[in-house]
GROMACS .gro file of C-alpha atoms in nm:
model
  347
    1ALA     CA    1  -0.508  -2.599  -6.775
    2LEU     CA    2  -0.719  -2.770  -7.014
    3ALA     CA    3  -1.037  -2.611  -6.863
    4ALA     CA    4  -0.889  -2.265  -6.863
    5SER     CA    5  -0.820  -2.285  -7.232
    6SER     CA    6  -1.155  -2.412  -7.328
    7SER     CA    7  -1.341  -2.130  -7.125
    8GLN     CA    8  -1.143  -1.855  -7.319
    9ALA     CA    9  -1.222  -2.023  -7.669
   10GLN     CA   10  -1.497  -1.882  -7.876
   11GLU     CA   11  -1.820  -2.100  -7.879
   12PRO     CA   12  -1.943  -2.179  -8.214
   13SER     CA   13  -2.270  -2.005  -8.337
   14LEU     CA   14  -2.625  -2.183  -8.289
   15PRO     CA   15  -2.787  -2.281  -8.592
   16ALA     CA   16  -3.050  -2.081  -8.745
   17GLY     CA   17  -3.378  -2.068  -8.545
   18LEU     CA   18  -3.215  -2.165  -8.216
   19GLU     CA   19  -3.097  -1.848  -8.108
   20THR     CA   20  -3.426  -1.759  -7.927
   21LEU     CA   21  -3.438  -2.084  -7.735
   22ALA     CA   22  -3.358  -2.040  -7.368
   23PRO     CA   23  -3.039  -2.216  -7.225
   24LEU     CA   24  -3.057  -2.512  -7.022
   25PRO     CA   25  -3.051  -2.458  -6.657
   26THR     CA   26  -2.712  -2.538  -6.475
   27ALA     CA   27  -2.644  -2.644  -6.121
   28PRO     CA   28  -2.465  -2.336  -5.908
   29THR     CA   29  -2.119  -2.349  -5.938
   30ASP     CA   30  -2.072  -2.356  -5.546
   31ALA     CA   31  -2.303  -2.644  -5.503
   32ALA     CA   32  -2.171  -2.931  -5.299
   33PRO     CA   33  -2.111  -3.257  -5.506
   34PRO     CA   34  -2.339  -3.531  -5.442
   35PRO     CA   35  -2.256  -3.782  -5.163
   36ALA     CA   36  -2.159  -4.036  -5.397
   37ALA     CA   37  -1.881  -3.802  -5.541
   38ARG     CA   38  -1.697  -3.763  -5.242
   39ARG     CA   39  -1.436  -4.052  -5.218
   40ILE     CA   40  -1.234  -4.173  -4.920
   41PRO     CA   41  -0.842  -4.151  -5.018
   42LEU     CA   42  -0.700  -4.488  -5.075
   43PRO     CA   43  -0.431  -4.596  -4.824
   44SER     CA   44  -0.078  -4.540  -4.933
   45LEU     CA   45   0.124  -4.879  -4.917
   46SER     CA   46   0.506  -4.879  -4.956
   47GLY     CA   47   0.800  -5.111  -4.845
   48PHE     CA   48   1.120  -5.263  -4.918
   49TRP     CA   49   1.320  -5.585  -4.904
   50GLU     CA   50   1.688  -5.632  -4.798
   51TRP     CA   51   1.928  -5.878  -4.670
   52ARG     CA   52   2.247  -5.812  -4.450
   53ALA     CA   53   2.524  -6.004  -4.358
   54GLY     CA   54   2.807  -5.951  -4.102
   55PHE     CA   55   3.096  -6.162  -4.013
   56ARG     CA   56   3.368  -6.120  -3.726
   57VAL     CA   57   3.724  -6.088  -3.835
   58GLN     CA   58   3.853  -6.194  -3.493
   59HIS     CA   59   3.750  -6.495  -3.308
   60ASP     CA   60   3.518  -6.436  -3.002
   61PRO     CA   61   3.467  -6.729  -2.790
   62HIS     CA   62   3.172  -6.623  -2.664
   63GLU     CA   63   2.979  -6.548  -3.011
   64LYS     CA   64   2.894  -6.693  -3.320
   65SER     CA   65   3.137  -6.599  -3.624
   66ALA     CA   66   2.828  -6.418  -3.784
   67SER     CA   67   2.674  -6.108  -3.599
   68ILE     CA   68   2.385  -6.081  -3.860
   69GLY     CA   69   2.247  -6.270  -4.155
   70GLU     CA   70   1.902  -6.141  -4.172
   71THR     CA   71   1.645  -6.104  -4.446
   72ARG     CA   72   1.389  -5.820  -4.359
   73ILE     CA   73   1.056  -5.731  -4.543
   74GLN     CA   74   0.906  -5.390  -4.437
   75LEU     CA   75   0.542  -5.294  -4.511
   76ARG     CA   76   0.419  -4.916  -4.439
   77LEU     CA   77   0.047  -4.843  -4.454
   78ASP     CA   78  -0.077  -4.479  -4.440
   79GLN     CA   79  -0.405  -4.378  -4.425
   80GLU     CA   80  -0.458  -3.983  -4.450
   81GLY     CA   81  -0.769  -3.779  -4.357
   82ASP     CA   82  -0.837  -3.396  -4.322
   83ARG     CA   83  -0.769  -3.397  -3.949
   84ALA     CA   84  -0.613  -3.733  -3.881
   85THR     CA   85  -0.343  -3.995  -4.024
   86ALA     CA   86  -0.335  -4.395  -3.935
   87THR     CA   87   0.024  -4.529  -3.981
   88VAL     CA   88   0.140  -4.901  -3.960
   89VAL     CA   89   0.472  -4.985  -4.012
   90ALA     CA   90   0.593  -5.357  -3.977
   91ASP     CA   91   0.901  -5.583  -4.049
   92GLY     CA   92   0.887  -5.934  -4.124
   93ILE     CA   93   1.239  -6.084  -4.027
   94ALA     CA   94   1.429  -6.418  -4.040
   95ASP     CA   95   1.751  -6.437  -3.879
   96PRO     CA   96   1.943  -6.751  -3.834
   97VAL     CA   97   2.208  -6.583  -3.619
   98LEU     CA   98   1.961  -6.520  -3.360
   99ALA     CA   99   1.692  -6.774  -3.387
  100ALA     CA  100   1.423  -6.622  -3.176
  101ASP     CA  101   1.086  -6.800  -3.241
  102ASP     CA  102   0.905  -6.640  -2.945
  103LEU     CA  103   0.757  -6.294  -3.063
  104ASP     CA  104   0.851  -6.014  -2.837
  105LEU     CA  105   0.746  -5.680  -2.954
  106GLU     CA  106   0.952  -5.533  -2.705
  107THR     CA  107   1.289  -5.646  -2.777
  108GLY     CA  108   1.212  -5.702  -3.159
  109ASP     CA  109   1.268  -6.043  -3.127
  110GLY     CA  110   1.084  -6.318  -3.344
  111PRO     CA  111   0.942  -6.327  -3.693
  112LEU     CA  112   0.754  -5.989  -3.662
  113ASP     CA  113   0.893  -5.615  -3.539
  114LEU     CA  114   0.614  -5.357  -3.544
  115ARG     CA  115   0.787  -5.041  -3.569
  116GLN     CA  116   0.488  -4.829  -3.583
  117ALA     CA  117   0.094  -4.857  -3.531
  118ASN     CA  118  -0.031  -4.498  -3.438
  119LEU     CA  119  -0.323  -4.239  -3.481
  120LEU     CA  120  -0.208  -3.892  -3.554
  121ILE     CA  121  -0.506  -3.649  -3.481
  122ARG     CA  122  -0.502  -3.261  -3.533
  123PRO     CA  123  -0.832  -3.169  -3.317
  124PHE     CA  124  -0.709  -2.787  -3.354
  125SER     CA  125  -0.475  -2.572  -3.578
  126TRP     CA  126  -0.263  -2.535  -3.253
  127MET     CA  127  -0.255  -2.896  -3.130
  128ASP     CA  128  -0.162  -3.230  -3.285
  129ALA     CA  129  -0.183  -3.568  -3.089
  130LYS     CA  130  -0.032  -3.924  -3.166
  131ILE     CA  131  -0.144  -4.204  -2.984
  132GLY     CA  132  -0.004  -4.560  -3.014
  133ARG     CA  133   0.342  -4.725  -3.090
  134GLN     CA  134   0.561  -4.462  -3.222
  135ILE     CA  135   0.929  -4.350  -3.280
  136ASN     CA  136   1.020  -4.003  -3.122
  137THR     CA  137   1.339  -3.832  -3.121
  138TRP     CA  138   1.474  -3.492  -3.011
  139GLY     CA  139   1.815  -3.322  -2.930
  140THR     CA  140   2.087  -3.199  -3.131
  141GLY     CA  141   2.339  -3.471  -3.114
  142ASP     CA  142   2.461  -3.686  -3.411
  143LEU     CA  143   2.437  -4.033  -3.279
  144LEU     CA  144   2.507  -3.909  -2.945
  145PHE     CA  145   2.199  -3.847  -2.714
  146ILE     CA  146   2.173  -3.660  -2.386
  147ASN     CA  147   1.807  -3.518  -2.367
  148ASP     CA  148   1.701  -3.789  -2.595
  149LEU     CA  149   1.581  -4.068  -2.355
  150PHE     CA  150   1.365  -4.255  -2.601
  151PRO     CA  151   1.456  -4.613  -2.632
  152LYS     CA  152   1.750  -4.712  -2.881
  153ASP     CA  153   1.856  -5.036  -3.034
  154TRP     CA  154   2.226  -5.035  -2.965
  155ASN     CA  155   2.231  -5.402  -3.103
  156ALA     CA  156   2.124  -5.298  -3.444
  157PHE     CA  157   2.354  -5.004  -3.452
  158PHE     CA  158   2.666  -5.235  -3.400
  159ILE     CA  159   2.571  -5.519  -3.630
  160GLY     CA  160   2.513  -5.275  -3.918
  161ARG     CA  161   2.159  -5.222  -3.961
  162ASP     CA  162   2.050  -4.901  -4.115
  163ASP     CA  163   2.073  -4.582  -3.907
  164ASP     CA  164   1.691  -4.574  -3.862
  165TYR     CA  165   1.684  -4.883  -3.657
  166LEU     CA  166   1.897  -4.718  -3.385
  167LYS     CA  167   1.570  -4.572  -3.277
  168ALA     CA  168   1.343  -4.834  -3.106
  169PRO     CA  169   0.958  -4.781  -3.095
  170SER     CA  170   0.783  -4.740  -2.768
  171ASP     CA  171   0.380  -4.742  -2.692
  172ALA     CA  172   0.330  -4.383  -2.576
  173ALA     CA  173   0.087  -4.096  -2.615
  174LYS     CA  174   0.224  -3.775  -2.752
  175ALA     CA  175   0.060  -3.415  -2.755
  176SER     CA  176   0.213  -3.120  -2.953
  177LEU     CA  177   0.103  -2.765  -2.873
  178PHE     CA  178   0.213  -2.453  -3.078
  179SER     CA  179   0.201  -2.092  -3.028
  180ASP     CA  180   0.364  -1.779  -3.141
  181TRP     CA  181   0.576  -1.736  -2.834
  182ILE     CA  182   0.657  -2.115  -2.736
  183ASN     CA  183   0.601  -2.467  -2.849
  184LEU     CA  184   0.555  -2.813  -2.623
  185ASP     CA  185   0.575  -3.159  -2.669
  186LEU     CA  186   0.473  -3.381  -2.397
  187VAL     CA  187   0.523  -3.773  -2.414
  188TYR     CA  188   0.363  -4.018  -2.189
  189VAL     CA  189   0.461  -4.370  -2.198
  190PRO     CA  190   0.226  -4.574  -1.940
  191ARG     CA  191   0.460  -4.863  -1.926
  192PHE     CA  192   0.875  -4.848  -1.923
  193ASP     CA  193   1.000  -4.892  -2.239
  194HIS     CA  194   1.375  -4.963  -2.216
  195ASP     CA  195   1.643  -4.974  -2.439
  196ARG     CA  196   1.701  -5.283  -2.665
  197PHE     CA  197   2.049  -5.301  -2.491
  198ILE     CA  198   2.365  -5.522  -2.556
  199ASP     CA  199   2.295  -5.830  -2.372
  200GLY     CA  200   2.538  -6.077  -2.474
  201ARG     CA  201   2.308  -6.286  -2.739
  202ARG     CA  202   2.458  -6.114  -3.037
  203LEU     CA  203   2.756  -5.886  -2.881
  204SER     CA  204   3.000  -5.971  -2.621
  205PHE     CA  205   3.039  -5.699  -2.359
  206TRP     CA  206   3.246  -5.644  -2.055
  207ASN     CA  207   3.128  -5.819  -1.742
  208ALA     CA  208   3.199  -5.620  -1.418
  209GLY     CA  209   3.080  -5.908  -1.201
  210LEU     CA  210   3.294  -6.167  -1.395
  211GLY     CA  211   3.589  -5.930  -1.439
  212ARG     CA  212   3.601  -6.010  -1.808
  213ARG     CA  213   3.431  -6.000  -2.151
  214SER     CA  214   3.089  -6.218  -2.194
  215GLY     CA  215   2.851  -6.313  -2.427
  216ARG     CA  216   2.635  -6.611  -2.486
  217ASP     CA  217   2.807  -6.779  -2.180
  218ALA     CA  218   2.649  -6.517  -1.957
  219GLU     CA  219   2.367  -6.326  -2.132
  220VAL     CA  220   2.222  -6.029  -1.918
  221ASP     CA  221   1.942  -6.119  -1.709
  222ALA     CA  222   1.721  -5.802  -1.658
  223GLU     CA  223   1.437  -5.728  -1.383
  224THR     CA  224   1.255  -5.481  -1.591
  225PRO     CA  225   0.976  -5.271  -1.452
  226ASP     CA  226   0.653  -5.352  -1.637
  227ARG     CA  227   0.333  -5.220  -1.409
  228TRP     CA  228   0.100  -5.026  -1.649
  229PHE     CA  229   0.056  -4.672  -1.532
  230GLU     CA  230   0.293  -4.719  -1.232
  231ASP     CA  231   0.636  -4.787  -1.409
  232ASP     CA  232   0.546  -4.490  -1.641
  233GLU     CA  233   0.762  -4.235  -1.810
  234TRP     CA  234   0.726  -3.856  -1.863
  235ALA     CA  235   0.932  -3.667  -2.130
  236VAL     CA  236   0.890  -3.294  -2.203
  237ARG     CA  237   1.033  -3.047  -2.462
  238LEU     CA  238   0.989  -2.664  -2.442
  239TYR     CA  239   1.133  -2.503  -2.765
  240ARG     CA  240   1.099  -2.173  -2.969
  241THR     CA  241   1.342  -1.966  -3.200
  242ILE     CA  242   1.531  -1.683  -3.083
  243GLY     CA  243   1.630  -1.483  -3.403
  244PRO     CA  244   1.837  -1.745  -3.591
  245TYR     CA  245   1.856  -1.958  -3.295
  246GLU     CA  246   1.668  -2.294  -3.182
  247ALA     CA  247   1.655  -2.289  -2.789
  248ALA     CA  248   1.500  -2.574  -2.583
  249ALA     CA  249   1.457  -2.702  -2.251
  250TYR     CA  250   1.378  -3.068  -2.154
  251GLY     CA  251   1.286  -3.296  -1.867
  252TYR     CA  252   1.235  -3.681  -1.799
  253ASP     CA  253   1.112  -3.875  -1.533
  254GLY     CA  254   1.142  -4.263  -1.530
  255PHE     CA  255   1.403  -4.510  -1.539
  256TRP     CA  256   1.788  -4.568  -1.670
  257LYS     CA  257   1.705  -4.674  -2.042
  258SER     CA  258   1.963  -4.953  -2.017
  259PRO     CA  259   2.056  -5.143  -1.721
  260ALA     CA  260   2.222  -4.913  -1.472
  261GLY     CA  261   2.243  -5.117  -1.164
  262HIS     CA  262   2.201  -5.496  -0.997
  263ASP     CA  263   2.037  -5.661  -0.717
  264PRO     CA  264   2.284  -5.793  -0.503
  265ALA     CA  265   2.044  -6.062  -0.365
  266THR     CA  266   1.966  -6.202  -0.701
  267GLY     CA  267   2.255  -6.088  -0.913
  268ARG     CA  268   2.003  -5.976  -1.163
  269ALA     CA  269   2.050  -5.616  -1.373
  270THR     CA  270   1.791  -5.349  -1.280
  271PHE     CA  271   1.685  -5.016  -1.416
  272PRO     CA  272   1.713  -4.776  -1.107
  273ARG     CA  273   1.482  -4.468  -1.121
  274LEU     CA  274   1.619  -4.154  -1.316
  275GLN     CA  275   1.522  -3.812  -1.359
  276ALA     CA  276   1.704  -3.587  -1.608
  277PHE     CA  277   1.680  -3.203  -1.717
  278GLY     CA  278   1.867  -3.021  -1.983
  279ALA     CA  279   1.886  -2.769  -2.260
  280SER     CA  280   2.020  -2.702  -2.617
  281LEU     CA  281   2.100  -2.440  -2.846
  282ARG     CA  282   2.140  -2.462  -3.232
  283GLY     CA  283   2.212  -2.189  -3.483
  284PRO     CA  284   2.460  -2.063  -3.729
  285LEU     CA  285   2.807  -1.956  -3.656
  286GLY     CA  286   3.038  -1.846  -3.946
  287ARG     CA  287   2.982  -2.044  -4.237
  288GLY     CA  288   2.832  -2.348  -4.044
  289ILE     CA  289   2.604  -2.449  -3.750
  290LEU     CA  290   2.691  -2.504  -3.411
  291SER     CA  291   2.505  -2.687  -3.164
  292LEU     CA  292   2.539  -2.696  -2.775
  293GLU     CA  293   2.345  -2.930  -2.529
  294GLY     CA  294   2.372  -3.052  -2.187
  295GLY     CA  295   2.190  -3.252  -1.921
  296TRP     CA  296   2.186  -3.342  -1.556
  297TYR     CA  297   2.116  -3.712  -1.463
  298ASP     CA  298   1.964  -3.753  -1.125
  299SER     CA  299   1.988  -4.101  -1.033
  300ARG     CA  300   1.707  -4.098  -0.766
  301ASP     CA  301   1.765  -4.458  -0.620
  302ASP     CA  302   2.129  -4.352  -0.540
  303ARG     CA  303   2.146  -3.942  -0.496
  304SER     CA  304   2.458  -3.958  -0.248
  305GLY     CA  305   2.651  -4.200  -0.493
  306GLU     CA  306   2.733  -4.439  -0.191
  307ASP     CA  307   2.540  -4.746  -0.337
  308PRO     CA  308   2.771  -4.980  -0.548
  309ALA     CA  309   2.481  -5.150  -0.705
  310VAL     CA  310   2.328  -4.813  -0.851
  311ARG     CA  311   2.474  -4.597  -1.139
  312ASN     CA  312   2.578  -4.240  -1.002
  313SER     CA  313   2.434  -3.925  -1.109
  314GLU     CA  314   2.610  -3.760  -1.406
  315LEU     CA  315   2.669  -3.433  -1.617
  316ARG     CA  316   2.666  -3.474  -1.993
  317LEU     CA  317   2.780  -3.210  -2.220
  318LEU     CA  318   2.784  -3.197  -2.624
  319ALA     CA  319   2.910  -2.937  -2.865
  320GLY     CA  320   2.901  -2.979  -3.234
  321TYR     CA  321   2.957  -2.783  -3.548
  322GLU     CA  322   2.913  -2.877  -3.880
  323GLN     CA  323   2.969  -2.685  -4.195
  324GLU     CA  324   2.914  -2.774  -4.589
  325LEU     CA  325   3.239  -2.840  -4.741
  326LEU     CA  326   3.151  -2.934  -5.104
  327ARG     CA  327   2.814  -2.935  -5.280
  328ASP     CA  328   2.650  -3.250  -5.098
  329LEU     CA  329   2.928  -3.294  -4.847
  330THR     CA  330   2.896  -3.200  -4.512
  331GLY     CA  331   3.157  -3.202  -4.241
  332GLY     CA  332   3.098  -3.213  -3.880
  333ILE     CA  333   3.293  -3.257  -3.537
  334GLN     CA  334   3.124  -3.332  -3.212
  335TYR     CA  335   3.305  -3.302  -2.852
  336TYR     CA  336   3.113  -3.504  -2.578
  337ALA     CA  337   3.169  -3.514  -2.210
  338GLU     CA  338   3.039  -3.748  -1.943
  339ARG     CA  339   3.110  -3.660  -1.549
  340MET     CA  340   3.016  -3.877  -1.272
  341LEU     CA  341   2.902  -3.695  -0.979
  342ASP     CA  342   2.985  -3.797  -0.616
  343TYR     CA  343   3.301  -3.974  -0.775
  344GLY     CA  344   3.457  -3.964  -0.411
  345ALA     CA  345   3.151  -4.178  -0.286
  346TYR     CA  346   3.160  -4.394  -0.586
  347ARG     CA  347   3.544  -4.483  -0.494
   0.00000   0.00000   0.00000
């Protein structure tokens, strides 16, 4: 604005005798700046510090009286460029409730939880690609997930961490392709990333093998598929807008995200193979927004439903509606149904 104002102001007249001198040469206005003037943007650094505490109001003989008592410091570093963005998000944690000194980036145990470490590149106007540790999500549910088969942290959700921590990270490669007709998201995980499931260390759970509730006295010992490029996962989403509605189709090939079986010989929990296929629709209805979503879970290790050591196939359905009730106040309701297939064989 200042430059525009200066150009419109009347220039002062030259002293007598200087009017006939030629003006000094100036560089063309479209000339590129010298290399020294091209600066690399500085990275963006942000973060927060917080402390959380939670205590049980009823006695649980298998757990500590405190469910959480952690100090957390998060640092986020973003470096943006014209065609690429690098992101690193890491949390430093100290929590005496779960004194896990050994660092485990898969479960989030230990003094460091690496939430993100990825590179986003934009090679073409119709394509984005992200490689590295990242957090992915899709679907229409509010804290209910059907076709979103990316890892979740159920411990974080139930002990009272912020909702963002319900989504656990995974080491993946993601490609997004865009067109006028349809859009595609494709995610490949070279080694299975399971949920940070409830294993008894913080929260007790119903133990079918013991026929009672258990916790620290009988923690879940899971046999996790962990071979690179063999125990891998694929997830795909096709989506487009049809009038005012957003329609999507989903596919997944991998494993049940939380233990859904056990090995009778060892007694260890297992992650059976899983394929899932589904669809969703979301758009306006009346004064609010209606969402519909469904999915078929094909339990590949027990398609007949006759193996009691493997979870049966399922159909899952979700219907939701939300509407603004007052300014800055939205009300929503959801109906969720989960139907076991081959129930007769299961019985």
